[in-house]
Each structure stands twice: as C-alpha cells, then as structure tokens.
CSV table of C-alpha atoms in Angstrom, one decimal:
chain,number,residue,atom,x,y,z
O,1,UNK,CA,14.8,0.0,26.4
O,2,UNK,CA,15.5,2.9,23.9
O,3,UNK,CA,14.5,1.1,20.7
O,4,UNK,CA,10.9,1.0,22.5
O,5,UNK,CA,11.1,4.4,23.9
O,6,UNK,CA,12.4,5.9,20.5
O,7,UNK,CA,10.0,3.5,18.4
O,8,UNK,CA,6.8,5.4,21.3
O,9,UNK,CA,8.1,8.6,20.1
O,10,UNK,CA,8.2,8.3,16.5
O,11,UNK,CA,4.7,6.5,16.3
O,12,UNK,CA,3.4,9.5,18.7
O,13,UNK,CA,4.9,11.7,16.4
O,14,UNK,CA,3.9,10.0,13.2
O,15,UNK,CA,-0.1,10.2,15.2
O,16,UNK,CA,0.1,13.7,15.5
O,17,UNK,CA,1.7,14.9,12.2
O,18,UNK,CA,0.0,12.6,9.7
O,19,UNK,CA,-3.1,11.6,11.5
O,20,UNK,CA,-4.7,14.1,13.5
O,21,UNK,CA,-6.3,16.4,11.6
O,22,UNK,CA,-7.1,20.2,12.7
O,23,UNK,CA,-10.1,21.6,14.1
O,24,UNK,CA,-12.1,22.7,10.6
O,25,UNK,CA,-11.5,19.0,9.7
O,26,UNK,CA,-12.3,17.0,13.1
O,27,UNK,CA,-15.6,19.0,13.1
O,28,UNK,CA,-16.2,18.5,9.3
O,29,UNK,CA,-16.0,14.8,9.9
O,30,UNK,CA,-18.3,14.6,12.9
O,31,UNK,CA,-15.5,14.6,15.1
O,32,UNK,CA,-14.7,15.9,18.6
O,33,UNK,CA,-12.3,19.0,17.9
O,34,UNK,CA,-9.4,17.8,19.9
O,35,UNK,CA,-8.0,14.6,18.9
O,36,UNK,CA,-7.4,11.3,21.0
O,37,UNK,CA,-4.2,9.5,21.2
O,38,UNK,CA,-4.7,6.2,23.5
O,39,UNK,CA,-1.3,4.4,24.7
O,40,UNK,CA,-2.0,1.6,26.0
O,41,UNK,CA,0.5,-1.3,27.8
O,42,UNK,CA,-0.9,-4.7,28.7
O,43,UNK,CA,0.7,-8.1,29.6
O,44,UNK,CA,-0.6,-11.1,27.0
O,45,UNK,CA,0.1,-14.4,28.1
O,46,UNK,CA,3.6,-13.4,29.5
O,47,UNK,CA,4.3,-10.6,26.4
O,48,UNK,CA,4.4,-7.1,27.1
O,49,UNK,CA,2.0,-5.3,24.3
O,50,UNK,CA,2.0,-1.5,23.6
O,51,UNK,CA,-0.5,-0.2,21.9
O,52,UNK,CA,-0.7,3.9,20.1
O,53,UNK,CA,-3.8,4.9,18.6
O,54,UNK,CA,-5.3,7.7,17.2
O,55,UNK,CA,-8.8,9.1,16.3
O,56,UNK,CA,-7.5,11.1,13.3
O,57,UNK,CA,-7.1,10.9,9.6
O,58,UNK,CA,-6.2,7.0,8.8
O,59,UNK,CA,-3.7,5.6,6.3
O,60,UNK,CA,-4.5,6.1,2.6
O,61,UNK,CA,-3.9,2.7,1.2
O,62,UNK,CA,-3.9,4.4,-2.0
O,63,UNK,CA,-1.4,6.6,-0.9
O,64,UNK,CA,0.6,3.9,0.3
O,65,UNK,CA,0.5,1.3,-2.9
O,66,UNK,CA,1.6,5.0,-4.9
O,67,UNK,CA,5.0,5.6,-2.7
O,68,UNK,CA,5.7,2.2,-2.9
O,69,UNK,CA,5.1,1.8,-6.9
O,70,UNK,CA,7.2,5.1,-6.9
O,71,UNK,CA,10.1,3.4,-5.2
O,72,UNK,CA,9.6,-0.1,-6.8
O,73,UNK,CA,9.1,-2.2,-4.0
O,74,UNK,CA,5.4,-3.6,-5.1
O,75,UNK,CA,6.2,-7.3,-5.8
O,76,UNK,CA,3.2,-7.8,-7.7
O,77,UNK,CA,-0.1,-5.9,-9.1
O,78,UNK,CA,-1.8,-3.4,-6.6
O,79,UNK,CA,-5.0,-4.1,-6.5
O,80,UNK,CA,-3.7,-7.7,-5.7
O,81,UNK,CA,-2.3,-6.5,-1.9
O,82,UNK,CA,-4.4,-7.4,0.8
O,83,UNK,CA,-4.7,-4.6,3.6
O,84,UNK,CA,-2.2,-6.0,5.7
O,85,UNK,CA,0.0,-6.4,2.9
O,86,UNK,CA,-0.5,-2.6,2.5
O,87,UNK,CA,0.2,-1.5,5.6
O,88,UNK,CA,3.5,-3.7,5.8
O,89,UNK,CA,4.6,-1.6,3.1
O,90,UNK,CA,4.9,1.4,5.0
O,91,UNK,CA,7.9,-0.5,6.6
O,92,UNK,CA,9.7,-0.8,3.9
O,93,UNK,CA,12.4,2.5,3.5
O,94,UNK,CA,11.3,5.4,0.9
O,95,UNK,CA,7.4,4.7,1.4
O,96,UNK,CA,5.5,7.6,2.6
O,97,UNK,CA,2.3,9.0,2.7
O,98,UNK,CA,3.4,12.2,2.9
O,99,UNK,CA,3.0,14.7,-0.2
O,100,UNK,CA,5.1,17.6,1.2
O,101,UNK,CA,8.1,16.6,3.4
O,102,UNK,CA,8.5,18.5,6.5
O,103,UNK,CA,10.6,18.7,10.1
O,104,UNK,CA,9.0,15.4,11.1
O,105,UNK,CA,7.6,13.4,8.3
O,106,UNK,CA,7.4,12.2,4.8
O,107,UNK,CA,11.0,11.1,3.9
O,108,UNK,CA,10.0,7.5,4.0
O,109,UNK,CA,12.5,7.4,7.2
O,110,UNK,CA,11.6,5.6,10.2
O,111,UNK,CA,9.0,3.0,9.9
O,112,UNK,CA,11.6,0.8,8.8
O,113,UNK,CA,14.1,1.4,11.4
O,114,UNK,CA,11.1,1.0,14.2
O,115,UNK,CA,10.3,-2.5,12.3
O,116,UNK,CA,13.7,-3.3,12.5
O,117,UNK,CA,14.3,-2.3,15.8
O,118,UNK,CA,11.6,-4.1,17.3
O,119,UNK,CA,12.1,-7.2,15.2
O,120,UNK,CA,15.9,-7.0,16.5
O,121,UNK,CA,14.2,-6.8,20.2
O,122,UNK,CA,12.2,-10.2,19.2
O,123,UNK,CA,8.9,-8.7,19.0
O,124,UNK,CA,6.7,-7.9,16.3
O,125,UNK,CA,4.4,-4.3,14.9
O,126,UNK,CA,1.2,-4.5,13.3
O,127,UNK,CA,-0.6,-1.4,12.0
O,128,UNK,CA,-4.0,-1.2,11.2
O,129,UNK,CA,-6.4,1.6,10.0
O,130,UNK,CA,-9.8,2.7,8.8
O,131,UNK,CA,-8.9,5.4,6.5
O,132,UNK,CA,-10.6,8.9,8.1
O,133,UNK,CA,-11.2,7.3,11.6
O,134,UNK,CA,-7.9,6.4,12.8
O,135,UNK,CA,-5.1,4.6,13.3
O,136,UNK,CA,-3.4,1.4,15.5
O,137,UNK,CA,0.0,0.5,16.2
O,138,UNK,CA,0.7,-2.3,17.8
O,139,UNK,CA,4.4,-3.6,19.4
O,140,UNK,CA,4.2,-7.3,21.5
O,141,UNK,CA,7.7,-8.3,22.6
C-alpha cells in the first residue's frame, strides 16, 4: 500500500510542478486559468486501475530523447523512438525534463523508483501525453 500511495504522490507532484502551467500561460493557450488534475480508480476485469491526469503543459518528447542522449541510455537513433518508446524513457534514472532543478523535480529521481515499485507490486505504468494539453499516468495492478 505505500509504493501506491508514495507512487499517487510523486505523480501528483510531478502534475503540478512540471505540467501545470500558471495563469499567463493557461490563458495564453486557450485554457481555463486553474488547472485540472483528474484521479481516477476503476476495477478492469478484476485489476484495480488508477489513473492521474493533468490539463497542463505535456511531455516534451524532445526534451525527453535530450536527457536521455545526455545520459546515454538511447539504444538506438532518436528519431527512430516511437512515442511510447519515449515516454518509457522517462523511467529510466538520470532522464528529466527539467532544465533547472528544484525542491521537487528535475534530478532524473523518481520515475524509476515508481516504475520499479509498481513493477515489484505486479502491475504495470503507462504514460501518455499530447505535448501542451496534458498528461496521463496510468498504474493497473
């Protein structure tokens, strides 16, 4: 139960420090000025399924194929990962998206230990995102 609970918090954190964006922005995209952060917990065909996700900025794939070519864990060209490929690279320890480290983010810590975590727990994480509109995270055990 705390691998979930900690894995919530750390992709709740990781939705308000990297993906929503503040007021000037929100409104210069079209968007409402407070942002949305849905959690959502269904049963599957027996599997519990918890989903975060955000209205806010999205995942910069570009960013993410740059942290990961910084820390050499691309296994082959960029422009030959597929965008789930991409965002299973944010898994991997030392990738961030982060430019400027701060309190909560952009060490490269933690989206590893949540994959591992919940792969230790028998379940699986999926991320998906459309890069300005949002974010998905999704944890089936």
């Amino acid at each position: 139960r705390e691998k979930i609970s900690s894995a919530l918090v750390h992709i709740i954190r990781n939705a308000v420090d990297h993906g929503i964006e503040n007021i000037e922005e929100r409104e210069r995209m079209g968007k409402a000025p407070m942002g949305l952060i849905r959690l959502n917990f269904n049963n599957r065909d027996g599997h519990l399924v918890i989903s975060v996700e955000d209205d806010g900025a999205g995942i910069d794939k570009s960013a993410v194929l740059k942290s990961a070519k910084e820390n050499n864990i691309l296994k082959k060209p960029a422009e030959e990962y597929t965008e789930d490929e991409i965002m299973n690279l944010l898994f991997a320890s030392g990738v961030s998206t982060t430019e400027i480290p701060n309190d909560y983010s952009g060490r490269g810590v933690g989206m590893d230990v949540i994959h591992h975590n919940i792969t230790s727990l028998g379940g699986s994480i999926k991320i998906s995102s459309n890069f300005g509109y949002g974010t998905k995270v999704v944890m089936t055990f």
